[in-house]
């Protein structure tokens, strides 16, 4: 495999206007974690040449959790997924995307470890700098953007959950750990992180303050989206930035974590954790909103925003419906088209065309 990547061979329905070069397109920062952030990044890299991902660092399950416990490092899994999503559609990008996502299968200690997790942690140990190491991995992969952790210390997510113990449905219990919170059978009331008031990565704060557009979500609401609002410097940057902001809602409630949540309920719990944070646009899939008037009123009242409805869910063979029939995967081209339309219709504050 040659180090020089071949020309892009991309087949897609959506083609953005203008050149995809840094400085000619908006500076976009996307915040989240897991597959939700990956969906946004896969879409956004199609429409901007200046893209930064700010990634949650509270994961404590699987390969990430094992490395975190054994070595005391940041959990690398969500950072790896973000890097994979930023890989290009050419042979170089797709090969490296598969490599870093590859998991070992064995009966030994390497079982279920992802190659990318080991690579990221090795570079952290070699360089002693989270940001420098992630930039180097991005350069190796030919990533179409930058990946930053939201905090320089690993965080423990804790949630107040009503009915976590199903024998006591009205009792509120403290549930610890992102993996446990994501799978709780109770109703999450609120979340916080330990340590409280963790330090933000300065480069992440600077990216938010310098952005033209900030995108929060989609993703696991309590375990991937709201944690960004629990890092004081990052929350303040989101509140004070001159960037325009998009809140991207999920396609459906997440089993366990947000079972039974309406789109309005998602806004309510987010506003409860960051009451000063406002958005310009709430983006939702047109088939995921049973009460459009209710969502419109809630968006204006709770986060001061308009609502944009668009078809962004994958269809046909690309869709993976959940038990209730709702799709759980975004179509990258449709989501890219929705973001591009929002960026163009809701004003420009940068010099990009």
PDB file of N, CA, C and O in Angstrom, residues 193-252:
ATOM      1  N   UNK A 193     -20.299  14.139  36.799  1.00  0.00           N
ATOM      2  CA  UNK A 193     -19.031  13.440  36.571  1.00  0.00           C
ATOM      3  C   UNK A 193     -18.149  13.568  37.806  1.00  0.00           C
ATOM      4  O   UNK A 193     -18.263  14.508  38.590  1.00  0.00           O
ATOM      5  N   UNK A 194     -17.284  12.579  37.952  1.00  0.00           N
ATOM      6  CA  UNK A 194     -16.256  12.566  38.988  1.00  0.00           C
ATOM      7  C   UNK A 194     -14.909  12.429  38.280  1.00  0.00           C
ATOM      8  O   UNK A 194     -14.741  11.522  37.459  1.00  0.00           O
ATOM      9  N   UNK A 195     -13.942  13.321  38.548  1.00  0.00           N
ATOM     10  CA  UNK A 195     -14.018  14.407  39.522  1.00  0.00           C
ATOM     11  C   UNK A 195     -14.971  15.513  39.075  1.00  0.00           C
ATOM     12  O   UNK A 195     -15.168  15.715  37.880  1.00  0.00           O
ATOM     13  N   UNK A 196     -15.539  16.224  40.043  1.00  0.00           N
ATOM     14  CA  UNK A 196     -16.386  17.363  39.710  1.00  0.00           C
ATOM     15  C   UNK A 196     -15.519  18.489  39.155  1.00  0.00           C
ATOM     16  O   UNK A 196     -14.367  18.650  39.519  1.00  0.00           O
ATOM     17  N   UNK A 197     -16.102  19.271  38.246  1.00  0.00           N
ATOM     18  CA  UNK A 197     -15.412  20.388  37.604  1.00  0.00           C
ATOM     19  C   UNK A 197     -14.055  19.957  37.023  1.00  0.00           C
ATOM     20  O   UNK A 197     -13.006  20.530  37.332  1.00  0.00           O
ATOM     21  N   UNK A 198     -14.049  18.952  36.156  1.00  0.00           N
ATOM     22  CA  UNK A 198     -12.778  18.490  35.574  1.00  0.00           C
ATOM     23  C   UNK A 198     -12.204  19.527  34.627  1.00  0.00           C
ATOM     24  O   UNK A 198     -12.938  20.342  34.050  1.00  0.00           O
ATOM     25  N   UNK A 199     -10.885  19.508  34.434  1.00  0.00           N
ATOM     26  CA  UNK A 199     -10.259  20.461  33.508  1.00  0.00           C
ATOM     27  C   UNK A 199     -10.570  20.098  32.059  1.00  0.00           C
ATOM     28  O   UNK A 199     -10.569  18.926  31.690  1.00  0.00           O
ATOM     29  N   UNK A 200     -10.843  21.114  31.266  1.00  0.00           N
ATOM     30  CA  UNK A 200     -11.040  20.898  29.835  1.00  0.00           C
ATOM     31  C   UNK A 200      -9.699  20.910  29.121  1.00  0.00           C
ATOM     32  O   UNK A 200      -8.727  21.504  29.597  1.00  0.00           O
ATOM     33  N   UNK A 201      -9.634  20.252  27.986  1.00  0.00           N
ATOM     34  CA  UNK A 201      -8.446  20.348  27.136  1.00  0.00           C
ATOM     35  C   UNK A 201      -8.450  21.738  26.491  1.00  0.00           C
ATOM     36  O   UNK A 201      -9.436  22.108  25.830  1.00  0.00           O
ATOM     37  N   UNK A 202      -7.397  22.532  26.671  1.00  0.00           N
ATOM     38  CA  UNK A 202      -7.405  23.913  26.160  1.00  0.00           C
ATOM     39  C   UNK A 202      -7.692  24.007  24.665  1.00  0.00           C
ATOM     40  O   UNK A 202      -8.385  24.931  24.214  1.00  0.00           O
ATOM     41  N   UNK A 203      -7.167  23.056  23.898  1.00  0.00           N
ATOM     42  CA  UNK A 203      -7.396  23.099  22.448  1.00  0.00           C
ATOM     43  C   UNK A 203      -8.868  22.903  22.110  1.00  0.00           C
ATOM     44  O   UNK A 203      -9.364  23.444  21.114  1.00  0.00           O
ATOM     45  N   UNK A 204      -9.584  22.120  22.928  1.00  0.00           N
ATOM     46  CA  UNK A 204     -11.016  21.917  22.693  1.00  0.00           C
ATOM     47  C   UNK A 204     -11.797  23.194  22.974  1.00  0.00           C
ATOM     48  O   UNK A 204     -12.694  23.581  22.225  1.00  0.00           O
ATOM     49  N   UNK A 205     -11.453  23.863  24.077  1.00  0.00           N
ATOM     50  CA  UNK A 205     -12.099  25.129  24.410  1.00  0.00           C
ATOM     51  C   UNK A 205     -11.839  26.165  23.318  1.00  0.00           C
ATOM     52  O   UNK A 205     -12.753  26.870  22.871  1.00  0.00           O
ATOM     53  N   UNK A 206     -10.591  26.245  22.865  1.00  0.00           N
ATOM     54  CA  UNK A 206     -10.236  27.210  21.824  1.00  0.00           C
ATOM     55  C   UNK A 206     -10.983  26.924  20.530  1.00  0.00           C
ATOM     56  O   UNK A 206     -11.434  27.857  19.834  1.00  0.00           O
ATOM     57  N   UNK A 207     -11.131  25.645  20.181  1.00  0.00           N
ATOM     58  CA  UNK A 207     -11.837  25.290  18.947  1.00  0.00           C
ATOM     59  C   UNK A 207     -13.291  25.735  19.002  1.00  0.00           C
ATOM     60  O   UNK A 207     -13.828  26.258  18.018  1.00  0.00           O
ATOM     61  N   UNK A 208     -13.953  25.527  20.151  1.00  0.00           N
ATOM     62  CA  UNK A 208     -15.352  25.939  20.299  1.00  0.00           C
ATOM     63  C   UNK A 208     -15.482  27.448  20.189  1.00  0.00           C
ATOM     64  O   UNK A 208     -16.375  27.973  19.512  1.00  0.00           O
ATOM     65  N   UNK A 209     -14.587  28.173  20.836  1.00  0.00           N
ATOM     66  CA  UNK A 209     -14.669  29.631  20.812  1.00  0.00           C
ATOM     67  C   UNK A 209     -14.369  30.205  19.423  1.00  0.00           C
ATOM     68  O   UNK A 209     -14.852  31.289  19.078  1.00  0.00           O
ATOM     69  N   UNK A 210     -13.579  29.489  18.634  1.00  0.00           N
ATOM     70  CA  UNK A 210     -13.158  29.995  17.323  1.00  0.00           C
ATOM     71  C   UNK A 210     -14.015  29.470  16.178  1.00  0.00           C
ATOM     72  O   UNK A 210     -13.797  29.815  15.027  1.00  0.00           O
ATOM     73  N   UNK A 211     -15.012  28.663  16.485  1.00  0.00           N
ATOM     74  CA  UNK A 211     -15.787  28.004  15.430  1.00  0.00           C
ATOM     75  C   UNK A 211     -16.777  28.954  14.758  1.00  0.00           C
ATOM     76  O   UNK A 211     -17.166  29.988  15.310  1.00  0.00           O
ATOM     77  N   UNK A 212     -17.178  28.582  13.550  1.00  0.00           N
ATOM     78  CA  UNK A 212     -18.314  29.213  12.887  1.00  0.00           C
ATOM     79  C   UNK A 212     -19.606  28.502  13.269  1.00  0.00           C
ATOM     80  O   UNK A 212     -20.646  29.133  13.442  1.00  0.00           O
ATOM     81  N   UNK A 213     -19.519  27.164  13.374  1.00  0.00           N
ATOM     82  CA  UNK A 213     -20.674  26.342  13.752  1.00  0.00           C
ATOM     83  C   UNK A 213     -20.237  25.292  14.756  1.00  0.00           C
ATOM     84  O   UNK A 213     -19.147  24.724  14.635  1.00  0.00           O
ATOM     85  N   UNK A 214     -21.092  25.048  15.742  1.00  0.00           N
ATOM     86  CA  UNK A 214     -20.894  23.973  16.700  1.00  0.00           C
ATOM     87  C   UNK A 214     -22.078  23.028  16.597  1.00  0.00           C
ATOM     88  O   UNK A 214     -23.231  23.467  16.565  1.00  0.00           O
ATOM     89  N   UNK A 215     -21.793  21.729  16.546  1.00  0.00           N
ATOM     90  CA  UNK A 215     -22.832  20.704  16.462  1.00  0.00           C
ATOM     91  C   UNK A 215     -22.724  19.817  17.697  1.00  0.00           C
ATOM     92  O   UNK A 215     -21.667  19.236  17.963  1.00  0.00           O
ATOM     93  N   UNK A 216     -23.820  19.707  18.455  1.00  0.00           N
ATOM     94  CA  UNK A 216     -23.872  18.828  19.624  1.00  0.00           C
ATOM     95  C   UNK A 216     -24.883  17.727  19.354  1.00  0.00           C
ATOM     96  O   UNK A 216     -26.030  18.016  19.003  1.00  0.00           O
ATOM     97  N   UNK A 217     -24.461  16.463  19.523  1.00  0.00           N
ATOM     98  CA  UNK A 217     -25.336  15.347  19.212  1.00  0.00           C
ATOM     99  C   UNK A 217     -25.232  14.989  17.742  1.00  0.00           C
ATOM    100  O   UNK A 217     -24.556  15.673  16.977  1.00  0.00           O
ATOM    101  N   UNK A 218     -25.898  13.902  17.349  1.00  0.00           N
ATOM    102  CA  UNK A 218     -26.698  12.981  18.150  1.00  0.00           C
ATOM    103  C   UNK A 218     -25.807  12.055  18.976  1.00  0.00           C
ATOM    104  O   UNK A 218     -24.582  12.122  18.880  1.00  0.00           O
ATOM    105  N   UNK A 219     -26.453  11.187  19.782  1.00  0.00           N
ATOM    106  CA  UNK A 219     -25.703  10.241  20.576  1.00  0.00           C
ATOM    107  C   UNK A 219     -26.446   9.880  21.845  1.00  0.00           C
ATOM    108  O   UNK A 219     -27.515  10.426  22.124  1.00  0.00           O
ATOM    109  N   UNK A 220     -25.880   8.965  22.603  1.00  0.00           N
ATOM    110  CA  UNK A 220     -26.478   8.577  23.875  1.00  0.00           C
ATOM    111  C   UNK A 220     -26.593   9.826  24.743  1.00  0.00           C
ATOM    112  O   UNK A 220     -25.590  10.440  25.093  1.00  0.00           O
ATOM    113  N   UNK A 221     -27.816  10.198  25.087  1.00  0.00           N
ATOM    114  CA  UNK A 221     -28.071  11.545  25.608  1.00  0.00           C
ATOM    115  C   UNK A 221     -27.359  11.804  26.929  1.00  0.00           C
ATOM    116  O   UNK A 221     -26.687  12.813  27.113  1.00  0.00           O
ATOM    117  N   UNK A 222     -27.501  10.875  27.872  1.00  0.00           N
ATOM    118  CA  UNK A 222     -26.909  11.076  29.184  1.00  0.00           C
ATOM    119  C   UNK A 222     -25.445  10.675  29.245  1.00  0.00           C
ATOM    120  O   UNK A 222     -24.706  11.166  30.095  1.00  0.00           O
ATOM    121  N   UNK A 223     -25.004   9.777  28.392  1.00  0.00           N
ATOM    122  CA  UNK A 223     -23.643   9.259  28.512  1.00  0.00           C
ATOM    123  C   UNK A 223     -22.678   9.770  27.448  1.00  0.00           C
ATOM    124  O   UNK A 223     -21.463   9.598  27.591  1.00  0.00           O
ATOM    125  N   UNK A 224     -23.184  10.433  26.395  1.00  0.00           N
ATOM    126  CA  UNK A 224     -22.283  10.958  25.361  1.00  0.00           C
ATOM    127  C   UNK A 224     -22.496  12.438  25.061  1.00  0.00           C
ATOM    128  O   UNK A 224     -21.552  13.125  24.682  1.00  0.00           O
ATOM    129  N   UNK A 225     -23.724  12.926  25.199  1.00  0.00           N
ATOM    130  CA  UNK A 225     -24.029  14.314  24.831  1.00  0.00           C
ATOM    131  C   UNK A 225     -23.908  15.239  26.041  1.00  0.00           C
ATOM    132  O   UNK A 225     -23.124  16.199  26.039  1.00  0.00           O
ATOM    133  N   UNK A 226     -24.665  14.978  27.090  1.00  0.00           N
ATOM    134  CA  UNK A 226     -24.690  15.862  28.255  1.00  0.00           C
ATOM    135  C   UNK A 226     -23.345  15.952  28.983  1.00  0.00           C
ATOM    136  O   UNK A 226     -23.024  17.010  29.545  1.00  0.00           O
ATOM    137  N   UNK A 227     -22.496  14.891  29.011  1.00  0.00           N
ATOM    138  CA  UNK A 227     -21.212  15.033  29.710  1.00  0.00           C
ATOM    139  C   UNK A 227     -20.375  16.232  29.279  1.00  0.00           C
ATOM    140  O   UNK A 227     -19.623  16.784  30.090  1.00  0.00           O
ATOM    141  N   UNK A 228     -20.502  16.681  28.036  1.00  0.00           N
ATOM    142  CA  UNK A 228     -19.751  17.865  27.607  1.00  0.00           C
ATOM    143  C   UNK A 228     -20.160  19.102  28.402  1.00  0.00           C
ATOM    144  O   UNK A 228     -19.362  20.035  28.567  1.00  0.00           O
ATOM    145  N   UNK A 229     -21.390  19.107  28.870  1.00  0.00           N
ATOM    146  CA  UNK A 229     -21.899  20.265  29.602  1.00  0.00           C
ATOM    147  C   UNK A 229     -21.495  20.224  31.073  1.00  0.00           C
ATOM    148  O   UNK A 229     -21.764  21.172  31.809  1.00  0.00           O
ATOM    149  N   UNK A 230     -20.846  19.146  31.491  1.00  0.00           N
ATOM    150  CA  UNK A 230     -20.431  18.981  32.878  1.00  0.00           C
ATOM    151  C   UNK A 230     -18.963  19.334  33.082  1.00  0.00           C
ATOM    152  O   UNK A 230     -18.437  19.219  34.182  1.00  0.00           O
ATOM    153  N   UNK A 231     -18.304  19.783  32.015  1.00  0.00           N
ATOM    154  CA  UNK A 231     -16.929  20.292  32.083  1.00  0.00           C
ATOM    155  C   UNK A 231     -17.034  21.813  32.045  1.00  0.00           C
ATOM    156  O   UNK A 231     -17.350  22.384  30.995  1.00  0.00           O
ATOM    157  N   UNK A 232     -16.829  22.503  33.172  1.00  0.00           N
ATOM    158  CA  UNK A 232     -17.167  23.929  33.254  1.00  0.00           C
ATOM    159  C   UNK A 232     -16.579  24.804  32.156  1.00  0.00           C
ATOM    160  O   UNK A 232     -17.289  25.625  31.556  1.00  0.00           O
ATOM    161  N   UNK A 233     -15.289  24.656  31.849  1.00  0.00           N
ATOM    162  CA  UNK A 233     -14.675  25.512  30.821  1.00  0.00           C
ATOM    163  C   UNK A 233     -15.285  25.255  29.447  1.00  0.00           C
ATOM    164  O   UNK A 233     -15.446  26.187  28.647  1.00  0.00           O
ATOM    165  N   UNK A 234     -15.622  24.015  29.185  1.00  0.00           N
ATOM    166  CA  UNK A 234     -16.220  23.685  27.897  1.00  0.00           C
ATOM    167  C   UNK A 234     -17.651  24.206  27.818  1.00  0.00           C
ATOM    168  O   UNK A 234     -18.080  24.745  26.790  1.00  0.00           O
ATOM    169  N   UNK A 235     -18.411  24.043  28.902  1.00  0.00           N
ATOM    170  CA  UNK A 235     -19.780  24.571  28.927  1.00  0.00           C
ATOM    171  C   UNK A 235     -19.779  26.092  28.756  1.00  0.00           C
ATOM    172  O   UNK A 235     -20.591  26.643  27.994  1.00  0.00           O
ATOM    173  N   UNK A 236     -18.871  26.768  29.437  1.00  0.00           N
ATOM    174  CA  UNK A 236     -18.793  28.227  29.307  1.00  0.00           C
ATOM    175  C   UNK A 236     -18.431  28.630  27.883  1.00  0.00           C
ATOM    176  O   UNK A 236     -18.969  29.609  27.345  1.00  0.00           O
ATOM    177  N   UNK A 237     -17.531  27.887  27.265  1.00  0.00           N
ATOM    178  CA  UNK A 237     -17.177  28.187  25.872  1.00  0.00           C
ATOM    179  C   UNK A 237     -18.388  28.018  24.957  1.00  0.00           C
ATOM    180  O   UNK A 237     -18.617  28.828  24.050  1.00  0.00           O
ATOM    181  N   UNK A 238     -19.178  26.965  25.194  1.00  0.00           N
ATOM    182  CA  UNK A 238     -20.389  26.750  24.395  1.00  0.00           C
ATOM    183  C   UNK A 238     -21.401  27.866  24.616  1.00  0.00           C
ATOM    184  O   UNK A 238     -22.095  28.289  23.677  1.00  0.00           O
ATOM    185  N   UNK A 239     -21.498  28.364  25.830  1.00  0.00           N
ATOM    186  CA  UNK A 239     -22.442  29.433  26.132  1.00  0.00           C
ATOM    187  C   UNK A 239     -22.000  30.772  25.547  1.00  0.00           C
ATOM    188  O   UNK A 239     -22.832  31.577  25.125  1.00  0.00           O
ATOM    189  N   UNK A 240     -20.686  31.010  25.494  1.00  0.00           N
ATOM    190  CA  UNK A 240     -20.171  32.323  25.133  1.00  0.00           C
ATOM    191  C   UNK A 240     -19.685  32.434  23.696  1.00  0.00           C
ATOM    192  O   UNK A 240     -19.502  33.556  23.200  1.00  0.00           O
ATOM    193  N   UNK A 241     -19.460  31.325  23.013  1.00  0.00           N
ATOM    194  CA  UNK A 241     -18.941  31.391  21.649  1.00  0.00           C
ATOM    195  C   UNK A 241     -19.867  32.181  20.736  1.00  0.00           C
ATOM    196  O   UNK A 241     -21.089  32.181  20.911  1.00  0.00           O
ATOM    197  N   UNK A 242     -19.272  32.840  19.754  1.00  0.00           N
ATOM    198  CA  UNK A 242     -20.062  33.555  18.758  1.00  0.00           C
ATOM    199  C   UNK A 242     -20.518  32.628  17.632  1.00  0.00           C
ATOM    200  O   UNK A 242     -21.244  33.053  16.726  1.00  0.00           O
ATOM    201  N   UNK A 243     -20.079  31.380  17.702  1.00  0.00           N
ATOM    202  CA  UNK A 243     -20.496  30.410  16.692  1.00  0.00           C
ATOM    203  C   UNK A 243     -21.998  30.174  16.771  1.00  0.00           C
ATOM    204  O   UNK A 243     -22.616  30.294  17.827  1.00  0.00           O
ATOM    205  N   UNK A 244     -22.580  29.825  15.649  1.00  0.00           N
ATOM    206  CA  UNK A 244     -23.963  29.343  15.645  1.00  0.00           C
ATOM    207  C   UNK A 244     -23.947  27.874  16.039  1.00  0.00           C
ATOM    208  O   UNK A 244     -22.959  27.171  15.818  1.00  0.00           O
ATOM    209  N   UNK A 245     -25.049  27.424  16.636  1.00  0.00           N
ATOM    210  CA  UNK A 245     -25.054  26.093  17.233  1.00  0.00           C
ATOM    211  C   UNK A 245     -26.250  25.269  16.781  1.00  0.00           C
ATOM    212  O   UNK A 245     -27.366  25.777  16.703  1.00  0.00           O
ATOM    213  N   UNK A 246     -25.965  23.993  16.499  1.00  0.00           N
ATOM    214  CA  UNK A 246     -26.989  23.028  16.107  1.00  0.00           C
ATOM    215  C   UNK A 246     -27.048  21.926  17.155  1.00  0.00           C
ATOM    216  O   UNK A 246     -26.013  21.372  17.538  1.00  0.00           O
ATOM    217  N   UNK A 247     -28.250  21.619  17.611  1.00  0.00           N
ATOM    218  CA  UNK A 247     -28.473  20.461  18.474  1.00  0.00           C
ATOM    219  C   UNK A 247     -29.131  19.382  17.622  1.00  0.00           C
ATOM    220  O   UNK A 247     -30.245  19.562  17.138  1.00  0.00           O
ATOM    221  N   UNK A 248     -28.422  18.281  17.417  1.00  0.00           N
ATOM    222  CA  UNK A 248     -28.901  17.222  16.533  1.00  0.00           C
ATOM    223  C   UNK A 248     -29.512  16.103  17.368  1.00  0.00           C
ATOM    224  O   UNK A 248     -28.818  15.442  18.145  1.00  0.00           O
ATOM    225  N   UNK A 249     -30.824  15.897  17.204  1.00  0.00           N
ATOM    226  CA  UNK A 249     -31.534  14.914  18.009  1.00  0.00           C
ATOM    227  C   UNK A 249     -31.371  13.504  17.458  1.00  0.00           C
ATOM    228  O   UNK A 249     -31.073  13.306  16.274  1.00  0.00           O
ATOM    229  N   UNK A 250     -31.601  12.528  18.315  1.00  0.00           N
ATOM    230  CA  UNK A 250     -31.503  11.130  17.925  1.00  0.00           C
ATOM    231  C   UNK A 250     -32.692  10.709  17.072  1.00  0.00           C
ATOM    232  O   UNK A 250     -33.753  11.350  17.076  1.00  0.00           O
ATOM    233  N   UNK A 251     -32.523   9.599  16.396  1.00  0.00           N
ATOM    234  CA  UNK A 251     -33.595   9.072  15.552  1.00  0.00           C
ATOM    235  C   UNK A 251     -34.690   8.414  16.379  1.00  0.00           C
ATOM    236  O   UNK A 251     -35.844   8.340  15.949  1.00  0.00           O
ATOM    237  N   UNK A 252     -34.325   7.948  17.570  1.00  0.00           N
ATOM    238  CA  UNK A 252     -35.290   7.246  18.427  1.00  0.00           C
ATOM    239  C   UNK A 252     -34.748   7.228  19.843  1.00  0.00           C
ATOM    240  O   UNK A 252     -33.542   7.399  20.067  1.00  0.00           O
TER     241      UNK A 252
END
